[in-house]
Structure formats: structure tokens, C-alpha cells
Amino acid sequence: DIQMTQSPSSLSASVGDRVTITCRASQGIGNDVAWYQQKPGEAPRRLMYGTYKLQRGVPSRFSGSGSGTEFTLIINSLQPEDFATYYCLRHNRYPFTFGPGTKVDIK
Amino acid sequence: QVQLVESGGGVVQPGRSLRLSCAASGFNFSYNAIHWVRQAPGKGLEWLTLISYDGTSKYYADSVKGRFTMSRDNSKSTAYLQMNTLRPEDTAVYFCARDTSATPDYWGRGTLVTVSS
């Protein structure tokens, strides 16, 4: 199976910071990556799909890029409600695979 | 609005079975595939299975293949996850989610399954 890694595994940031999270696949997966945000005790929320397509209702400070084996989620001007754990999901073929997650907390 | 509600979780002994349900509302259930994803306590997300909109195609993670079976009843807007031969490592919150654009979009709040003697 294709494995997904994420970096960093955690980071501390301040409100207003630009945050970059990277997801790498063990082999090429085209543009088939989605990103999810999860807060403690809540279900995940889809932010992006198809690498760069923004989910309806998600603020435009979130953006995605990449292709092949390296993908990036960028949060411009981090807001208090953005402190959460972020997961990438590979969806090029079954079985799908989530990355291990990146926890973003307050510096 | 789109809503998915999981039920059927609980405490079960190793080796026993459990069936989870995912009741959907707020959209045309028969048009969408459904995913199940789980999350062990304090751990990350693990994709488990998908069933196509009409139930004819099913896909499973290696960790549950042969033990878990997904089904759906479009007349009841409900999907099911039959879990057999449960192991302690199956302890997790189980989420169902609607599929759009080939990925889970709306998720339920999850149901906790604890496998313990």
C-alpha cells in the first residue's frame, strides 16, 4: 500500500502566522489528496479535496498545492479557531490512507 | 441539513461481533457512497471501508478485510458495518461519512466501540 507521511508532527504558532503542513506519499498519487481538520471531541471536517479545491464554507486563508508525491496545506494568517489537528488523505485508489496528522497549537 | 448519525457501539468481548448503523438524512442517500473511518483513543484517523451508492462495490482496509462487512439499505437511508471476530485493537470511535468528489465530506459524530474482556 501507498504510505503517507506528514511533517511536522506538531507545531506551535501564533495568531496571524502563516502555517505550512506537508504530506508526502511513498509513490505518485497525482492530485488525489484531501485535507481534514479535527478538533478534540469532534468529527473531522473536510477543508480541501483534489489537492487544491476548497470545500464550500471553508475560509480562503486555507489553500492546498502539490502533485505526485508532495502536497502542502497552507494556512495564511492563523486564527484562534484554526488550532486543531490536520490530516491528509490519499484517495487515488483503495484502500485510502490518512497521514498521521499534524497538531497545531498555540505558542 | 446533511446529517449522519452512528449507533450500535458499546463494550464487547474479544472474538464477538457487533453491527454499527449509520442513519442519514438531509440528502438523497441513494446517490452517495458511504465511508467508515475509525480513530483509536488518542490516535489518528484510519480509513476502513467504502460502499458504493448502490451497494454493488465495496472496498476494505487490509486491517479489517475478511472480518468487517459493509452494507446499506437505501430504502431506510442507512448504512451498516458488521464487525466480526473483534480484537482489542479494534477499540475506537467509528465514524461514517458521506462521499462526494471521491472523499468523505460530511461526517457523523461517531460511536465508541470498546473491545475488552
Coordinates of C-alpha atoms in Angstrom, one line a residue:
Chain A
D1 CA 0.0 0.0 0.0
I2 CA 1.0 3.6 -0.5
Q3 CA 2.1 5.2 2.7
M4 CA 1.6 8.8 3.7
T5 CA 3.8 10.8 6.0
Q6 CA 3.2 14.3 7.4
S7 CA 5.6 16.9 8.7
P8 CA 5.9 18.4 11.1
S9 CA 4.0 16.1 13.5
S10 CA 3.3 19.1 15.7
L11 CA 4.0 22.8 15.6
S12 CA 3.4 25.8 17.8
A13 CA 2.3 29.0 16.2
S14 CA 0.8 32.4 17.0
V15 CA -2.4 34.1 15.7
G16 CA -1.6 35.7 12.4
D17 CA 1.2 33.3 11.5
R18 CA 1.4 31.5 8.2
V19 CA 1.5 27.8 8.7
T20 CA 2.7 25.1 6.2
I21 CA 2.0 21.4 6.6
T22 CA 3.5 18.9 4.2
C23 CA 2.2 15.5 3.3
R24 CA 4.4 13.0 1.3
A25 CA 3.3 9.8 -0.5
S26 CA 5.5 6.8 -0.9
Q27 CA 4.7 6.9 -4.6
G28 CA 3.0 9.2 -7.1
I29 CA -0.7 9.8 -6.5
G30 CA -1.5 12.5 -9.0
N31 CA -3.6 15.2 -7.3
D32 CA -5.7 12.9 -5.2
V33 CA -5.2 14.4 -1.7
A34 CA -7.7 15.8 0.7
W35 CA -7.1 17.7 3.9
Y36 CA -9.1 17.5 7.1
Q37 CA -9.2 19.5 10.3
Q38 CA -10.2 17.9 13.6
K39 CA -10.7 19.5 17.0
P40 CA -10.8 17.4 20.2
G41 CA -14.1 15.5 20.6
E42 CA -15.3 16.5 17.2
A43 CA -15.7 14.8 13.8
P44 CA -13.2 15.7 11.1
R45 CA -14.1 18.5 8.7
R46 CA -13.0 18.4 5.1
L47 CA -11.0 21.5 4.1
M48 CA -9.7 20.7 0.7
Y49 CA -10.0 17.9 -1.9
G50 CA -8.3 17.2 -5.2
T51 CA -5.3 18.9 -3.7
Y52 CA -6.4 22.5 -4.2
K53 CA -10.2 22.6 -4.3
L54 CA -11.6 24.4 -1.3
Q55 CA -14.6 22.9 0.5
R56 CA -17.6 25.2 0.5
G57 CA -17.8 27.3 3.6
V58 CA -14.1 26.9 4.4
P59 CA -12.2 30.3 4.7
S60 CA -10.0 31.3 1.9
R61 CA -7.0 31.5 4.2
F62 CA -6.7 27.8 3.7
S63 CA -5.1 26.6 0.4
G64 CA -3.6 23.5 -1.0
S65 CA -0.9 22.7 -3.5
G66 CA 1.3 19.9 -4.8
S67 CA 1.1 16.9 -7.1
G68 CA 2.8 13.5 -7.4
T69 CA 4.3 12.7 -4.0
E70 CA 4.4 16.1 -2.2
F71 CA 1.5 18.1 -1.1
T72 CA 1.1 21.2 1.1
L73 CA -1.7 22.7 3.2
I74 CA -1.1 26.4 3.9
I75 CA -3.0 28.4 6.5
N76 CA -2.5 32.1 5.9
S77 CA -3.0 34.3 9.0
L78 CA -3.7 31.7 11.5
Q79 CA -6.9 32.3 13.5
P80 CA -7.8 31.1 17.0
E81 CA -10.3 28.6 15.6
D82 CA -7.6 27.0 13.5
F83 CA -5.8 25.4 16.4
A84 CA -6.5 21.7 15.7
T85 CA -5.0 18.6 14.2
Y86 CA -4.8 18.3 10.4
Y87 CA -4.8 15.1 8.4
C88 CA -4.1 14.5 4.7
L89 CA -5.9 11.7 3.0
R90 CA -4.7 9.8 -0.1
H91 CA -7.7 8.9 -2.4
N92 CA -6.2 7.8 -5.7
R93 CA -7.1 4.2 -5.2
Y94 CA -8.5 1.9 -2.5
P95 CA -7.7 1.4 0.3
F96 CA -7.4 5.1 1.1
T97 CA -4.7 6.2 3.6
F98 CA -4.7 9.0 6.1
G99 CA -1.4 10.7 7.1
P100 CA -0.5 10.5 10.8
G101 CA -1.6 14.1 11.5
T102 CA -0.1 17.5 12.4
K103 CA -1.2 19.1 15.6
V104 CA -1.2 22.9 15.6
D105 CA -1.2 24.5 19.0
I106 CA -0.8 27.9 20.4
K107 CA 2.7 29.3 21.0
Chain B
Q1 CA -29.2 19.9 6.5
V2 CA -26.9 16.9 5.9
Q3 CA -26.8 14.6 9.0
L4 CA -25.3 11.2 9.7
V5 CA -25.8 9.5 13.0
E6 CA -23.9 6.4 14.0
S7 CA -25.3 3.9 16.6
G8 CA -24.6 0.4 17.8
G9 CA -21.4 1.0 19.7
G10 CA -20.7 -0.4 23.1
V11 CA -18.5 -2.8 25.0
V12 CA -17.9 -6.2 23.5
Q13 CA -15.7 -9.1 24.4
P14 CA -12.8 -10.2 22.1
G15 CA -13.9 -12.6 19.4
R16 CA -17.5 -11.4 19.4
S17 CA -19.5 -9.4 16.8
L18 CA -21.1 -6.0 16.7
R19 CA -23.1 -4.2 14.0
L20 CA -22.9 -0.4 13.6
S21 CA -25.6 1.6 11.9
C22 CA -25.3 5.0 10.1
A23 CA -28.6 6.8 9.6
A24 CA -28.5 9.6 7.1
S25 CA -30.8 12.5 6.4
G26 CA -30.9 15.8 4.6
F27 CA -29.7 14.4 1.2
N28 CA -30.6 11.8 -1.3
F29 CA -28.8 8.8 0.4
S30 CA -29.1 6.6 -2.7
Y31 CA -26.9 8.9 -4.7
N32 CA -23.8 8.8 -2.5
A33 CA -21.2 6.3 -1.5
I34 CA -20.5 6.0 2.3
H35 CA -17.2 5.6 4.1
W36 CA -16.4 4.3 7.6
V37 CA -13.3 5.7 9.4
R38 CA -12.2 4.9 12.9
Q39 CA -10.0 6.6 15.5
A40 CA -8.4 4.7 18.3
P41 CA -8.2 6.6 21.6
G42 CA -5.6 9.4 21.3
K43 CA -4.6 8.2 17.8
G44 CA -5.0 9.3 14.2
L45 CA -7.7 8.5 11.6
E46 CA -7.8 5.2 9.9
W47 CA -9.9 4.7 6.7
L48 CA -11.7 1.4 6.9
T49 CA -14.2 0.8 4.1
L50 CA -16.4 2.3 1.4
I51 CA -19.7 1.1 -0.2
S52 CA -20.8 2.5 -3.5
Y53 CA -24.1 4.3 -3.9
D54 CA -25.9 1.1 -5.0
G55 CA -24.1 -1.3 -2.8
T56 CA -22.5 -3.2 -5.6
S57 CA -18.9 -2.2 -4.9
K58 CA -17.2 -2.4 -1.5
Y59 CA -13.6 -1.7 -0.6
Y60 CA -11.8 -2.5 2.7
A61 CA -8.6 -1.7 4.5
D62 CA -6.3 -4.7 5.0
S63 CA -6.7 -4.4 8.8
V64 CA -10.4 -5.3 8.6
K65 CA -10.7 -7.3 5.3
G66 CA -12.4 -10.6 5.9
R67 CA -13.7 -9.5 9.4
F68 CA -15.8 -6.4 8.6
T69 CA -18.6 -6.2 6.1
M70 CA -20.3 -3.1 4.9
S71 CA -23.9 -3.0 3.6
R72 CA -26.6 -0.5 3.0
D73 CA -30.4 -0.2 2.8
N74 CA -31.3 2.8 0.6
S75 CA -35.0 2.4 1.4
K76 CA -34.0 3.2 5.0
S77 CA -31.2 5.7 4.2
T78 CA -29.0 3.6 6.4
A79 CA -25.5 2.0 6.1
Y80 CA -24.2 -0.8 8.2
L81 CA -20.9 -2.1 9.4
Q82 CA -20.9 -5.7 10.5
M83 CA -17.8 -6.3 12.6
N84 CA -16.9 -9.9 13.4
T85 CA -14.1 -11.5 15.4
L86 CA -13.4 -8.3 17.2
R87 CA -10.0 -7.6 18.7
P88 CA -8.8 -5.3 21.4
E89 CA -7.1 -3.2 18.7
D90 CA -10.5 -2.5 17.1
T91 CA -11.3 -0.3 20.1
A92 CA -12.0 3.1 18.6
V93 CA -14.6 5.7 17.7
Y94 CA -16.2 4.7 14.5
F95 CA -17.3 7.5 12.1
C96 CA -19.4 7.2 9.0
A97 CA -19.2 9.8 6.3
R98 CA -20.8 10.7 3.0
D99 CA -18.7 10.6 -0.1
T100 CA -18.6 13.4 -2.6
S101 CA -15.8 14.1 -5.1
A102 CA -14.3 10.7 -4.0
T103 CA -13.6 11.7 -0.4
P104 CA -15.6 11.9 2.8
D105 CA -17.3 15.2 3.2
Y106 CA -20.0 15.2 5.9
W107 CA -19.2 13.1 8.9
G108 CA -21.3 11.8 11.8
R109 CA -20.2 12.3 15.4
G110 CA -19.1 8.7 15.8
T111 CA -19.9 5.8 18.1
L112 CA -17.4 4.3 20.5
V113 CA -16.6 0.6 20.3
T114 CA -14.6 -0.9 23.2
V115 CA -13.3 -4.5 22.8
S116 CA -12.4 -5.8 26.2
S117 CA -12.9 -8.8 28.4

